[in-house]
Amino acid sequence: IAEMRTDASASRAELEEAFTALATRQWVAPVPRGLKDEIYHRLKPLRAEEAGDRYAELAAQIHDASALMDRDALERLEAAWAAVFHETGRMPSQDLQAVVAPGFAWLGTAAEEDRRQSEFDGMVERLERALDGRQPVAEVERLLAALRDSGRSAPEGVVARAHAWIDAERDRAR
């Protein structure tokens, strides 16, 4: 591996293997200081040369996954896209960024929608627990108002149950 520092004929695959070995193996003999960094500095430009091709290949796959609205594939491809940058330090061209932007934007929108739905589901659950626990009317009204303010359609059975609980408690108080 140490000879690869100066070997101009060392291929990218050989340098990748050497770098991986230096980064992951326990060595019996001491590894010369800076060897791993020197191999990495030889490897980085080789990785960058192929980065453009890798980005172009991923952009086509991202475009196809976006057209199918395949969220799992998009998430996997987004991670691969980020890995290319991490490995090479090279940004994709503006054209390729424009190709993948709609897919990544949709992925962000879908994640935000999931977050909002999860928050809403939590509000419904809190209202149901309040009803099951026979919480005071004011607490049930507060939870019901928060549910209405969310802008989502609440399950009618829960809303009807909440109104019935409020009405029953008011009748009991009178």
CSV table of N, CA, C and O in Angstrom, one decimal, residues 6 32-33 56 63 68 78 87 96 108 119 124 129 148 151 169:
chain,number,residue,atom,x,y,z
A,6,THR,N,3.3,6.7,-4.7
A,6,THR,CA,4.1,7.2,-5.8
A,6,THR,C,3.8,6.5,-7.1
A,6,THR,O,4.3,6.9,-8.1
A,32,PRO,N,2.6,3.7,8.3
A,32,PRO,CA,3.3,5.0,8.2
A,32,PRO,C,2.4,6.2,8.3
A,32,PRO,O,1.3,6.2,7.8
A,33,ARG,N,2.8,7.2,9.1
A,33,ARG,CA,2.0,8.4,9.4
A,33,ARG,C,1.7,9.1,8.1
A,33,ARG,O,2.6,9.3,7.2
A,56,ALA,N,-25.3,12.0,-13.0
A,56,ALA,CA,-26.2,11.9,-14.2
A,56,ALA,C,-27.0,10.6,-14.1
A,56,ALA,O,-28.2,10.6,-14.4
A,63,HIS,N,-35.5,11.0,-11.5
A,63,HIS,CA,-36.6,11.5,-12.3
A,63,HIS,C,-37.6,10.4,-12.5
A,63,HIS,O,-38.9,10.7,-12.4
A,68,LEU,N,-43.1,8.1,-10.8
A,68,LEU,CA,-43.9,7.1,-10.2
A,68,LEU,C,-44.3,7.4,-8.7
A,68,LEU,O,-45.1,6.6,-8.1
A,78,GLU,N,-31.9,9.7,-2.8
A,78,GLU,CA,-31.4,10.9,-2.2
A,78,GLU,C,-30.2,10.7,-1.3
A,78,GLU,O,-29.2,11.4,-1.3
A,87,GLU,N,-18.4,11.6,-0.9
A,87,GLU,CA,-17.2,10.8,-1.3
A,87,GLU,C,-16.3,11.7,-2.2
A,87,GLU,O,-15.1,11.5,-2.1
A,96,LEU,N,-28.2,19.2,-13.7
A,96,LEU,CA,-28.6,18.0,-12.9
A,96,LEU,C,-29.4,18.3,-11.6
A,96,LEU,O,-30.3,17.6,-11.3
A,108,GLY,N,-39.7,16.3,0.4
A,108,GLY,CA,-39.8,17.1,1.5
A,108,GLY,C,-41.2,17.4,1.9
A,108,GLY,O,-41.6,17.5,3.1
A,119,GLU,N,-48.9,14.6,14.0
A,119,GLU,CA,-49.3,15.6,15.0
A,119,GLU,C,-50.8,15.5,15.2
A,119,GLU,O,-51.3,15.6,16.3
A,124,VAL,N,-55.9,13.7,18.2
A,124,VAL,CA,-57.1,12.8,18.3
A,124,VAL,C,-56.9,11.8,19.5
A,124,VAL,O,-57.9,11.6,20.2
A,129,ARG,N,-58.2,10.0,25.0
A,129,ARG,CA,-57.7,9.7,26.4
A,129,ARG,C,-58.4,10.6,27.4
A,129,ARG,O,-58.8,10.1,28.5
A,148,ARG,N,-60.3,21.0,15.8
A,148,ARG,CA,-60.9,21.8,14.8
A,148,ARG,C,-60.0,22.8,14.1
A,148,ARG,O,-60.0,23.0,12.9
A,151,GLY,N,-57.4,22.2,11.0
A,151,GLY,CA,-57.8,22.2,9.5
A,151,GLY,C,-58.0,20.9,8.9
A,151,GLY,O,-58.2,20.8,7.7
A,169,GLU,N,-72.0,16.5,30.8
A,169,GLU,CA,-71.4,17.1,31.9
A,169,GLU,C,-72.1,18.5,32.3
A,169,GLU,O,-72.3,18.8,33.4
